Short mmCIF file of C-alpha atoms in Angstrom, two decimals:
data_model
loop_
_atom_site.label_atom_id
_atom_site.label_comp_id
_atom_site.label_asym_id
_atom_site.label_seq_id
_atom_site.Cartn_x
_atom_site.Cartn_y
_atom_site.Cartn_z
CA UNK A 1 -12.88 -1.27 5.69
CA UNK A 2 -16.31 0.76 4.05
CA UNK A 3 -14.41 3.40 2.51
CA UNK A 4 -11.79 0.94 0.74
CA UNK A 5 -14.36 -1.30 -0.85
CA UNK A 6 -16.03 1.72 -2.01
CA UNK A 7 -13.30 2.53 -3.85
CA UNK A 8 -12.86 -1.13 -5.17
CA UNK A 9 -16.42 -1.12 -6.35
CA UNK A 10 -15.94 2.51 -8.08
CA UNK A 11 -12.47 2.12 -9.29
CA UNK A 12 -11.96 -2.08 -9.90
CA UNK A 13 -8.98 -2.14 -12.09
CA UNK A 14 -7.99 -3.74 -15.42
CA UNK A 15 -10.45 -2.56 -18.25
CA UNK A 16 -12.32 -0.61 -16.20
CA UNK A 17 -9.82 0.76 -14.46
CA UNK A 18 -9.74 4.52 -12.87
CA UNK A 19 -7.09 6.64 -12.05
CA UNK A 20 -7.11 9.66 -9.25
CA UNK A 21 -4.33 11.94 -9.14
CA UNK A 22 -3.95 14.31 -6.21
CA UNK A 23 -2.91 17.77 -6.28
CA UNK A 24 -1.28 19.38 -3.67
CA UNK A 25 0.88 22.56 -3.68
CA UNK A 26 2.68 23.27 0.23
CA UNK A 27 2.49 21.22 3.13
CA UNK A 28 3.33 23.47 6.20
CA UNK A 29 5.60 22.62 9.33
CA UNK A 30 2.69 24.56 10.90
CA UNK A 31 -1.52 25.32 10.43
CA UNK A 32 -1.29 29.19 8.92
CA UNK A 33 -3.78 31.58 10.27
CA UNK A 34 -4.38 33.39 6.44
CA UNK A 35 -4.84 29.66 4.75
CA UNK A 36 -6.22 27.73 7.73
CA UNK A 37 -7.56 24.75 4.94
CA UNK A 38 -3.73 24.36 3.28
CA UNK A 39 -2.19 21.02 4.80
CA UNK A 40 0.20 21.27 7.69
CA UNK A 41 2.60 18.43 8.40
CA UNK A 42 0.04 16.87 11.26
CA UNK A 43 -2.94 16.76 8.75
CA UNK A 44 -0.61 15.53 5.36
CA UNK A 45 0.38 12.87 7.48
CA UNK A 46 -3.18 11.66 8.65
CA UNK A 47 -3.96 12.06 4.68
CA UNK A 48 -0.82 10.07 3.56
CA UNK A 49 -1.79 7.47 5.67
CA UNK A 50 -5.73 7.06 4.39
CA UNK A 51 -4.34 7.46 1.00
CA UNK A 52 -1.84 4.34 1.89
CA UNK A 53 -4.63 2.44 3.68
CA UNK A 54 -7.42 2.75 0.37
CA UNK A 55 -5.84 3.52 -2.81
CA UNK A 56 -2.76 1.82 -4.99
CA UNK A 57 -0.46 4.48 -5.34
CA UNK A 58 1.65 4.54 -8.38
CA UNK A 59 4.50 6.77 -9.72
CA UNK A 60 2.56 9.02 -12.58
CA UNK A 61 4.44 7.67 -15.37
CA UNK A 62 3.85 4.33 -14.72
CA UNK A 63 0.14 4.96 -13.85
CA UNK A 64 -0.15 6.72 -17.24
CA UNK A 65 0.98 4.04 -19.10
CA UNK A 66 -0.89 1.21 -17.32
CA UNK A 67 -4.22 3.37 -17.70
CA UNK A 68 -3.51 3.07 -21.73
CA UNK A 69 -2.71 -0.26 -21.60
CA UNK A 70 -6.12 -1.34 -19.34
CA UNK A 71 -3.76 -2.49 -16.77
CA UNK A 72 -4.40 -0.52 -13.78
CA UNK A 73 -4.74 -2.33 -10.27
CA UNK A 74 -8.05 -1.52 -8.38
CA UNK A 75 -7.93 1.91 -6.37
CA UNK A 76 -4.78 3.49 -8.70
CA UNK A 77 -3.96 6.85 -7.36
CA UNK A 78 -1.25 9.01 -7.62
CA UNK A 79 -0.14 11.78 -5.81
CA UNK A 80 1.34 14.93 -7.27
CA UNK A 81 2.59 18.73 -5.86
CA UNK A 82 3.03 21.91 -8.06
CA UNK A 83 4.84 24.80 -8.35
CA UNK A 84 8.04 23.52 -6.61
CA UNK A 85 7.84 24.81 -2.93
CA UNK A 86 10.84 23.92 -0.07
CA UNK A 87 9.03 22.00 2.11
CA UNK A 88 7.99 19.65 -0.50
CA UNK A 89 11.28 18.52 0.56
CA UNK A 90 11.67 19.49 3.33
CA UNK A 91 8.27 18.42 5.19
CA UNK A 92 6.35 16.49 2.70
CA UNK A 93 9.18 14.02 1.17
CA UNK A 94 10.10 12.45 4.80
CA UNK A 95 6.35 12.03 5.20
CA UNK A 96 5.99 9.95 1.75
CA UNK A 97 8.59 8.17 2.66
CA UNK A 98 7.43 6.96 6.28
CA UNK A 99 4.44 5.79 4.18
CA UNK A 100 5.88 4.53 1.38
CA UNK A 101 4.52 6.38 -0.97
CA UNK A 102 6.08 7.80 -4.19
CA UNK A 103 4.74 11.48 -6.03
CA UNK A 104 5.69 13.79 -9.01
CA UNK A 105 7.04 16.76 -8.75
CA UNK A 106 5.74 19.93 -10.71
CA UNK A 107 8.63 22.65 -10.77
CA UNK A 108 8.41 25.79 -12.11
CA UNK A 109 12.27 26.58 -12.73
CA UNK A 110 12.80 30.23 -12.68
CA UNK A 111 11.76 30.44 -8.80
CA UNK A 112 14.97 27.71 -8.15
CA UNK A 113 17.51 29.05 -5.40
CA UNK A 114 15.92 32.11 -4.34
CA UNK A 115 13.19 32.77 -6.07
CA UNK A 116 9.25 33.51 -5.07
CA UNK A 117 6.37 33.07 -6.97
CA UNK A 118 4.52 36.46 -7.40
CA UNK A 119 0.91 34.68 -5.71
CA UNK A 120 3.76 34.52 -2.58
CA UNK A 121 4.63 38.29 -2.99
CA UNK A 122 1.56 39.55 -2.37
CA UNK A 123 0.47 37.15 0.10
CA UNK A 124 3.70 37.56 2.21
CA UNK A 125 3.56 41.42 1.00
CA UNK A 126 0.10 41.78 3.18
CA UNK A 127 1.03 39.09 5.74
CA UNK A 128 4.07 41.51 6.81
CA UNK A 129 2.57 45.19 5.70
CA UNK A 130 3.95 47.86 7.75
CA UNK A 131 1.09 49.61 7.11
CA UNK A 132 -2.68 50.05 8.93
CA UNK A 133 -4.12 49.62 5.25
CA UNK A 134 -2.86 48.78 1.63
CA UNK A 135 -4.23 50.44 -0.97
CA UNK A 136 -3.00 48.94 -4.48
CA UNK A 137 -4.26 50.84 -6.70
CA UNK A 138 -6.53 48.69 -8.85
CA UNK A 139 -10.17 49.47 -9.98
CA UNK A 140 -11.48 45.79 -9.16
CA UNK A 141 -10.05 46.09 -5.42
CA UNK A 142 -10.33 48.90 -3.56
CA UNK A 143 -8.08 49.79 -0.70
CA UNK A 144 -8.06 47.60 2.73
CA UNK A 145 -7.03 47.30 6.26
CA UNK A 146 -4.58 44.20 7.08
CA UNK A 147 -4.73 44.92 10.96
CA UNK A 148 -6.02 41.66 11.66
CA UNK A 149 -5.66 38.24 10.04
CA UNK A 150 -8.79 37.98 8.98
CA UNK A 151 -8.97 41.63 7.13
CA UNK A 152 -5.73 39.89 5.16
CA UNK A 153 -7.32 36.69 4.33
CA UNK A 154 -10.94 39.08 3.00
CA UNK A 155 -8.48 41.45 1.54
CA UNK A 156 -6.08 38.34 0.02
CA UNK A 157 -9.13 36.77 -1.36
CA UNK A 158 -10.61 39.21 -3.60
CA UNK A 159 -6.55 40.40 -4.74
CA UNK A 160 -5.15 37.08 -6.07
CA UNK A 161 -7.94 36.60 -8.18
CA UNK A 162 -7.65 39.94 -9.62
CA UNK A 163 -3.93 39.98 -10.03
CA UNK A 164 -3.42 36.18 -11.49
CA UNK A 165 -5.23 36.64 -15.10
CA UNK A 166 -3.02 39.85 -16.20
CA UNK A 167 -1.11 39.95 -18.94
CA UNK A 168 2.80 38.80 -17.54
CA UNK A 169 4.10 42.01 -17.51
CA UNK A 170 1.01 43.79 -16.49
CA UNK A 171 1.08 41.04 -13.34
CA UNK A 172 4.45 42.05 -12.67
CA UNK A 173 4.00 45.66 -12.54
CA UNK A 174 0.90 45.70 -10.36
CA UNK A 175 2.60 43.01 -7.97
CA UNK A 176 6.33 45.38 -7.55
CA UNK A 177 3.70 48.10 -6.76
CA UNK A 178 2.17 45.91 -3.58
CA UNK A 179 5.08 44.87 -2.08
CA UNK A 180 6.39 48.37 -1.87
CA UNK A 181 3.42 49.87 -0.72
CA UNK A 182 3.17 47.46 2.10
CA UNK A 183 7.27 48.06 3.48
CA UNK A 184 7.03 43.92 4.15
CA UNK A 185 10.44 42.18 4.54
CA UNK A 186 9.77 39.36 1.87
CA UNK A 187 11.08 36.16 2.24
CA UNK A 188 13.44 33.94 0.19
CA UNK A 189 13.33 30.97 1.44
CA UNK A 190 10.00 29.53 0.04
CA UNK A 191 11.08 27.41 -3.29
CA UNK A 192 13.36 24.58 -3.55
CA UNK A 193 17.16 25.03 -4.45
CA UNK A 194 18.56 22.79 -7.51
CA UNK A 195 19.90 20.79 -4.72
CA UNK A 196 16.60 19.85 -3.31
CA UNK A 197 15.38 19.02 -6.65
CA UNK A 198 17.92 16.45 -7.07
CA UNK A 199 17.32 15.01 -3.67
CA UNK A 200 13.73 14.44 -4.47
CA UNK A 201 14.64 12.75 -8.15
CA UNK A 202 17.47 10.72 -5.70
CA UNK A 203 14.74 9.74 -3.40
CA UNK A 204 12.79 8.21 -6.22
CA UNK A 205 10.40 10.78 -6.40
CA UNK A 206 9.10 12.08 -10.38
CA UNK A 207 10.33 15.47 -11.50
CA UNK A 208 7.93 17.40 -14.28
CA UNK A 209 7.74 20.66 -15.85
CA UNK A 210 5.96 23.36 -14.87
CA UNK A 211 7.28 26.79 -17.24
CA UNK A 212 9.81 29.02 -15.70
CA UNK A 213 7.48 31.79 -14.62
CA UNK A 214 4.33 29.83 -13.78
CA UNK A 215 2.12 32.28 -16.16
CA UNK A 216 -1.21 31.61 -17.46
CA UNK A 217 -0.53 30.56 -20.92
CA UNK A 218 -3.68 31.57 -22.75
CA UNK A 219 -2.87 34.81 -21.43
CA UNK A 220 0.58 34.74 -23.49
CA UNK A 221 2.05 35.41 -26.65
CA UNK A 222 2.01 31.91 -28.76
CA UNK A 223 5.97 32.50 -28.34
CA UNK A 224 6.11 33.17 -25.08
CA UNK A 225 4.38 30.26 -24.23
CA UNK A 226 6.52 27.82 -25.97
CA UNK A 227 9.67 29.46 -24.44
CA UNK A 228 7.82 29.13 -21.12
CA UNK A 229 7.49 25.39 -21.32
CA UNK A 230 10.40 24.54 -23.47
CA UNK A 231 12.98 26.24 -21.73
CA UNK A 232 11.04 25.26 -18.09
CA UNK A 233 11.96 21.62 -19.27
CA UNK A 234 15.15 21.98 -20.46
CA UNK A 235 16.56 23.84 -17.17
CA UNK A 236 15.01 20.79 -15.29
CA UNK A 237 17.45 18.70 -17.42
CA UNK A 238 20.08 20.29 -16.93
CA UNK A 239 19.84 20.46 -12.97
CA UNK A 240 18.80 16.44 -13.09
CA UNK A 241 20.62 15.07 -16.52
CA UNK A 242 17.94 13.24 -17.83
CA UNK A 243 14.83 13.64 -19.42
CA UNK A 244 12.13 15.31 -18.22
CA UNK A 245 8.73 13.22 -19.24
CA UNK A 246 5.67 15.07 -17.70
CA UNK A 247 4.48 18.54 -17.93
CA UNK A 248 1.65 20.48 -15.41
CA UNK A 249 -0.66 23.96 -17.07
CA UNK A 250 0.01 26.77 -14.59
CA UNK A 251 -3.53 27.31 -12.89
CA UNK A 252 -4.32 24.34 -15.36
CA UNK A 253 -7.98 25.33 -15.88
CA UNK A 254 -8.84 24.29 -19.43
CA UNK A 255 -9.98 27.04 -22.24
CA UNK A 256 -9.35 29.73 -18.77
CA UNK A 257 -5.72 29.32 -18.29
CA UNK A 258 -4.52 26.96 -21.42
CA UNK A 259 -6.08 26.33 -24.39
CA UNK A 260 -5.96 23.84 -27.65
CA UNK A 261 -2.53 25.80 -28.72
CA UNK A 262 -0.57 25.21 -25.42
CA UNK A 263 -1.76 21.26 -25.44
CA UNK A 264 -0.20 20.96 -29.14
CA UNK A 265 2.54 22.44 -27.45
CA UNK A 266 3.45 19.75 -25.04
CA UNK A 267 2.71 17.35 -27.28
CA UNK A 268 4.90 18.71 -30.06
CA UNK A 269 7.91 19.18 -27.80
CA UNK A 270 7.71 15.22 -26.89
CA UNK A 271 6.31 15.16 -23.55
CA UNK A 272 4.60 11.92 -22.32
CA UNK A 273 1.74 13.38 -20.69
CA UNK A 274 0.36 16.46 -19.10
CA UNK A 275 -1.94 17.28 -16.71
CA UNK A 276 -4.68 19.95 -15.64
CA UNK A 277 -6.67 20.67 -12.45
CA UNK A 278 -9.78 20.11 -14.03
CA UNK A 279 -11.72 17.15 -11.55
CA UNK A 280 -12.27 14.02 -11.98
CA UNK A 281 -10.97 10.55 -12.42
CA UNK A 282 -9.14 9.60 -15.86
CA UNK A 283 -10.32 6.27 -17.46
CA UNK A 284 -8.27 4.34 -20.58
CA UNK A 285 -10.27 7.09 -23.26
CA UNK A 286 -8.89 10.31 -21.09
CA UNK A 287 -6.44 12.50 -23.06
CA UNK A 288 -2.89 11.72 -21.47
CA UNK A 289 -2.40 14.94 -21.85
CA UNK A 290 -5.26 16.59 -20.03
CA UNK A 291 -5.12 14.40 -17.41
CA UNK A 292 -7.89 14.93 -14.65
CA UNK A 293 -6.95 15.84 -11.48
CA UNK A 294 -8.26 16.12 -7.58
CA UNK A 295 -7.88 18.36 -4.79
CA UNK A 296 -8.40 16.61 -1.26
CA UNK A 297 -9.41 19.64 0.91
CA UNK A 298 -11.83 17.77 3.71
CA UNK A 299 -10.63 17.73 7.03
CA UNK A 300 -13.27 14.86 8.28
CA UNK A 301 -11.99 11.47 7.79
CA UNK A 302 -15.75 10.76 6.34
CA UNK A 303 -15.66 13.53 3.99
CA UNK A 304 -12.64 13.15 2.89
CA UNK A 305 -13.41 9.59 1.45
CA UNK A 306 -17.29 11.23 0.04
CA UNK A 307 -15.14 13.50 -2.07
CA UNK A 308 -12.63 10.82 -3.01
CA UNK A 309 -16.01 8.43 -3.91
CA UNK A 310 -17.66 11.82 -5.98
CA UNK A 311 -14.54 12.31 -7.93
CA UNK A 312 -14.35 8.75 -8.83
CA UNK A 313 -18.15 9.13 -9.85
CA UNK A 314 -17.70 12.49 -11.62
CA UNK A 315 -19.56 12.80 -15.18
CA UNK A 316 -17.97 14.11 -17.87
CA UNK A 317 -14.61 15.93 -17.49
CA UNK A 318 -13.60 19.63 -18.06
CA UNK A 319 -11.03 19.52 -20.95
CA UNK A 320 -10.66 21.07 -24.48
CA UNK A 321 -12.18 18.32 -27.24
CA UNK A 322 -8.64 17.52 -29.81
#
């Protein structure tokens, strides 16, 4: 197979050992016409299996440790979901486990049993407007029809961005004030319950932090960012009773959405290792706790494995010097 000794040749193990760890957030029952490139079941499987078929997947706290230790078998991947969505369970678990293929977990614990991330307000806020056109009244994006699904996905593109760097409160305010102007009925349905969390930990899958809120830290208060990711952990270990190891940045973006502050954080409050969304591959000299990470968007089978191959090849990574 080209694509696996590829990999072999770019990531051989041992000393010179490389590790890729995947990101992925939701993995729909179905394709969804306002994210068309966000996995469905169909395409995550067709992924899990290429992933299978080239790399060495390991559980991330195992991987971690082998990477210090120069131990690493050739192709070592892991694979990894944030934010804590239902059909992680629901649709992605019984996939990794057809495959047999193990992943972490990144939960953000306040959206538990009910809850909805505020990127999910406003995107299930225009998806289900009532309205011919929502006008939201910010400066940076002006008023726009949602008739058709692709005036939501324009009008959802240039709205997240603008609404995910506010202050938390500010964020809050501005998303209450969409989803009442559009009259949507929003959904409550979309994150995991504390049951589902324990089925994933009981199907020997890795649960990590994630804060309660999912904020961008470096645009808190120093203590509201500690409270985010202490108390984030400690609800996770209550709902699991045991200890929760690994810790993921909201938006994880270094010197953008965390900075040197929020890594002495994690690392003060005894977490193993973290990890950001910068690209990548992590080698035995990364910083366990910036760990690089890789989103595998490509559709093609070929391009798919290009990207894997560039990240492995990728110069030198995005995170904050210690």
């Amino acid at each position: 197979m080209i694509a696996r000794t590829i990999f072999d040749f770019l990531s051989p193990g041992g000393a010179r050992g490389k590790l890729s760890i995947l990101i992925f957030h939701r993995v729909l029952p179905r394709p969804d016409p306002l994210f068309p490139d966000e996995p469905d079941a169909a395409r995550f499987d067709e992924l899990m299996q290429l992933i299978a078929a080239w790399f060495n997947v390991l559980p991330l706290d195992e991987a971690v440790s082998r990477l210090r230790l120069q131990t690493l078998p050739p192709r070592a991947a892991c694979i990894t979901f944030d934010d804590g969505y239902a059909d992680n369970y629901t649709v992605a678990l019984p996939i990794l486990r057809r495959h047999g293929l193990k992943a972490t977990f990144f939960i953000a614990s306040g959206f538990l049993d009910g809850g909805r991330m505020w990127n999910d307000t406003v995107i299930e806020a225009v998806r289900g407007a009532k309205v011919a056109e929502l006008d939201f009244g910010l400066a940076s994006v002006p008023a726009g029809s949602v008739g058709t699904d692709a005036e939501k996905r324009g009008l959802l593109s240039r709205l997240l961005p603008a609404v995910k760097h506010l202050p938390p409160t500010e964020r809050d305010e501005v998303v209450a004030r969409i989803a009442e102007a559009s009259g949507a009925l929003l959904p409550d349905d979309l994150m995991m319950t504390t049951e589902q969390v324990r089925g994933l930990r009981d199907a020997g899958m890795l649960i990590g932090a994630h804060t309660v809120t999912h904020p961008i830290l470096a645009a808190c208060s120093d203590e509201q960012a500690w409270s985010e990711i202490k108390t984030g952990r400690e609800q996770l270990e209550l709902i699991l009773d045991e200890r929760v190891a690994l810790f993921a940045y909201p938006n994880g973006k270094p010197g953008a959405d965390y900075t040197h502050q929020h890594v002495e954080m994690v690392v003060r409050l005894g977490f193993d290792a973290a990890v950001s969304t910068s690209w990548g591959a992590n080698q035995a000299s990364s910083d366990k706790f910036q760990l690089l990470r890789f989103t595998p968007w490509s559709r093609a089978r070929w391009k798919f494995a290009a990207h894997l191959a560039q990240n492995l090849r990728r110069g030198a990574p995005e995170v904050l010097v210690r």
